[in-house]
Short mmCIF file of C-alpha atoms in Angstrom, two decimals:
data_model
loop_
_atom_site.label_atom_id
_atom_site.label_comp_id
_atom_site.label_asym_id
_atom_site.label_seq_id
_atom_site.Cartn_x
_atom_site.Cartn_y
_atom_site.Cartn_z
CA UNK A 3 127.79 117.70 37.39
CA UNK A 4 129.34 115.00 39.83
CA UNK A 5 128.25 116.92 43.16
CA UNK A 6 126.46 119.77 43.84
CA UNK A 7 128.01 123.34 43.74
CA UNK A 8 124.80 124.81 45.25
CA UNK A 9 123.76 124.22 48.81
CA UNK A 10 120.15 122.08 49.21
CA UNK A 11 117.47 124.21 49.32
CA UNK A 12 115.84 123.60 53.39
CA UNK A 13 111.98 123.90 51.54
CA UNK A 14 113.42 121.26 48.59
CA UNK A 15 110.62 118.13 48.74
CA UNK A 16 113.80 116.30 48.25
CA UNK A 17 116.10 117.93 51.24
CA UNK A 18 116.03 114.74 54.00
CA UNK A 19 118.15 116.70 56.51
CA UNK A 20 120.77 113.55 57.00
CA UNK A 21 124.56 114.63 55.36
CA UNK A 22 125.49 112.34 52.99
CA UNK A 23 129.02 112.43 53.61
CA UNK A 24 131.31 109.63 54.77
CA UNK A 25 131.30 108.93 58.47
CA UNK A 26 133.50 107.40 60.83
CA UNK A 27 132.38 106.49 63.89
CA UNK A 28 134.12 104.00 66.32
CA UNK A 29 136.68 103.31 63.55
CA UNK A 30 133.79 102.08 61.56
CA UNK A 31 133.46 103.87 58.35
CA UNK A 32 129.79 104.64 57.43
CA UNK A 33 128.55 105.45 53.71
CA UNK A 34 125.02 106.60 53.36
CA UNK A 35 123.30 107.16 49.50
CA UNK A 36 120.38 107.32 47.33
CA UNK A 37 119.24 105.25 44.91
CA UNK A 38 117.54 107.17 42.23
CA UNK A 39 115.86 104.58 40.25
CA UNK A 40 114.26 100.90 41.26
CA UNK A 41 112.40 98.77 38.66
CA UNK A 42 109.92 95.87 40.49
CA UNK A 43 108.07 94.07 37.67
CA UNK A 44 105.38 91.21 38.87
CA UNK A 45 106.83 91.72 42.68
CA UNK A 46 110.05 91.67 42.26
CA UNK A 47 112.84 93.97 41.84
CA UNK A 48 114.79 93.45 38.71
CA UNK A 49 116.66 96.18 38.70
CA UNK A 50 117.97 99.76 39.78
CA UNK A 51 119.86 102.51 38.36
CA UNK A 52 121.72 105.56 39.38
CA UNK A 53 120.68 108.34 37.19
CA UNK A 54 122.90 111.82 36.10
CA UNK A 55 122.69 114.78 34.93
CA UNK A 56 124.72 116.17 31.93
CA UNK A 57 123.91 119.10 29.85
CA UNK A 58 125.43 118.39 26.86
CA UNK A 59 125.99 114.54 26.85
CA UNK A 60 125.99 114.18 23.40
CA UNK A 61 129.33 116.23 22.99
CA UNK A 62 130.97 114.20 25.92
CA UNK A 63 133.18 111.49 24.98
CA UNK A 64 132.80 109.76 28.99
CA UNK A 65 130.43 110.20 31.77
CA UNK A 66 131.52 110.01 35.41
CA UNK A 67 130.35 108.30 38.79
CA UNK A 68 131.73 108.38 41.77
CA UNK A 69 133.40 105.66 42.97
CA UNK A 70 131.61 105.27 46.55
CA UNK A 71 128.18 105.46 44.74
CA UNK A 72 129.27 102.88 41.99
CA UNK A 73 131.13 100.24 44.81
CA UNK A 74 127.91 100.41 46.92
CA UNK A 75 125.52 100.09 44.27
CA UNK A 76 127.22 97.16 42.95
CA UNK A 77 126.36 95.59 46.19
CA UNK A 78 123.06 96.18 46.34
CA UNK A 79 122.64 95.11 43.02
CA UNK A 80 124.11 91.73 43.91
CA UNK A 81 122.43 91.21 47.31
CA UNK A 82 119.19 92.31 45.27
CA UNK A 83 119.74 89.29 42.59
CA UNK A 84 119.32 92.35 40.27
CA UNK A 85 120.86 94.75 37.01
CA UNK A 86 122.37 97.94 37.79
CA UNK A 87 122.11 100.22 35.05
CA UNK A 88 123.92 104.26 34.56
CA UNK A 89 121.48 106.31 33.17
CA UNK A 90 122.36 110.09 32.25
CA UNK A 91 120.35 112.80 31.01
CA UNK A 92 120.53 115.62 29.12
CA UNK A 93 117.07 117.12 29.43
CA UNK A 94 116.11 115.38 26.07
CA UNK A 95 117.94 111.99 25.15
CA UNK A 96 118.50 109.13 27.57
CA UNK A 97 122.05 107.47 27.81
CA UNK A 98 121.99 103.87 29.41
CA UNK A 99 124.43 101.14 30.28
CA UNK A 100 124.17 98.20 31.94
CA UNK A 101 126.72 97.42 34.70
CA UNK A 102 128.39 94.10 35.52
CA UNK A 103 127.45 93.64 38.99
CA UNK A 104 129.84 90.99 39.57
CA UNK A 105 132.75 92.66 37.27
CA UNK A 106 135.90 93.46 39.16
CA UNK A 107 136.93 97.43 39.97
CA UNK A 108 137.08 99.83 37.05
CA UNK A 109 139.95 102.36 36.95
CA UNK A 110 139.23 105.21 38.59
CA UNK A 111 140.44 109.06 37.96
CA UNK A 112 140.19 111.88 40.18
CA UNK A 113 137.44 114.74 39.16
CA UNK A 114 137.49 117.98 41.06
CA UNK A 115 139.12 116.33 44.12
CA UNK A 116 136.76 113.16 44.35
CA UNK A 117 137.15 109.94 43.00
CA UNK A 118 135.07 108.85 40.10
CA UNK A 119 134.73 105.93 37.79
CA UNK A 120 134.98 106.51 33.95
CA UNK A 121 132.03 105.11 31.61
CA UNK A 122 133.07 105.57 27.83
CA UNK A 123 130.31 106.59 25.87
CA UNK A 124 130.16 103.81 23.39
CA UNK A 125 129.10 101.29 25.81
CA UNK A 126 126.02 103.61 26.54
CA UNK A 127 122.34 103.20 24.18
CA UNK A 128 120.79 106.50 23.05
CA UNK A 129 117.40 106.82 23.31
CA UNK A 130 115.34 109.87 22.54
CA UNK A 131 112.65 109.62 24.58
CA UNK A 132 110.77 108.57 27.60
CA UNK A 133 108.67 106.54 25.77
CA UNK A 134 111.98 104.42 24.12
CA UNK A 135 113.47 104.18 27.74
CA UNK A 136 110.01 102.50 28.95
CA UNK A 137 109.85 99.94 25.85
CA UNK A 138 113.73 99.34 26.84
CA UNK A 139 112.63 98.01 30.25
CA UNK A 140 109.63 96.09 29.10
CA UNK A 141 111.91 94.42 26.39
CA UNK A 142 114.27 93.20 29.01
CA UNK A 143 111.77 92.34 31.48
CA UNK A 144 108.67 91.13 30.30
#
């Protein structure tokens, strides 16, 4: 759910060969991630979004990031002049929330040895389609 229990698959279209694990090099600490979603409307980008997967969403009463990918996101979300939105799916619905970029540090628990950031549900819209998640995005933006 939070990381993957099965190695990357080396013919994956999605396998870039680069370990996305913290590095240290010099005594400078290095932190290398994905973004999985960015939204450019008229030329510019107005927002991105880190996107999960959860089975069974709907019977969760929290969803989980982990902290490195929610501190650096925030960041590129501010040096972007953008939103930063946590999308998780479940294979049918769409969960979304909006995150503060500029809001300070969220409290953080530990989740199968790494260190995640906690997202009640309630602060999350439901919507049941792709279709509602693209009329979302032109509400805000257009």
């Amino acid at each position: 759910m939070i990381y993957r229990h099965v190695p990357v698959c080396k013919n994956c279209p999605y396998f870039t060969g680069i370990d996305l694990r913290f590095r240290t090099l010099n005594g400078v600490m290095m932190n290398f991630m994905d973004i999985d979603l960015v939204g450019e409307i008229d030329k510019r980008i107005e927002f991105i979004a880190e996107i999960k997967r959860y089975n069974n969403a709907v019977n969760y009463n929290s969803f989980l990031m982990p902290a490195h990918e929610y501190v650096l996101l925030k960041k590129v979300a501010k040096c972007l002049k953008c939103d930063f939105y946590f999308i998780v799916f479940n294979g049918s619905k769409f969960f979304v929330s909006e995150i503060d970029r500029f809001e300070g540090s969220r409290k953080t628990v530990v989740h199968n040895g790494q260190k995640c950031v906690k997202f009640p549900k309630s602060q999350f819209r439901i919507f049941d389609n792709n279709h509602e998640l693209d009329l979302f995005f032109f509400d805000q933006y257009y």
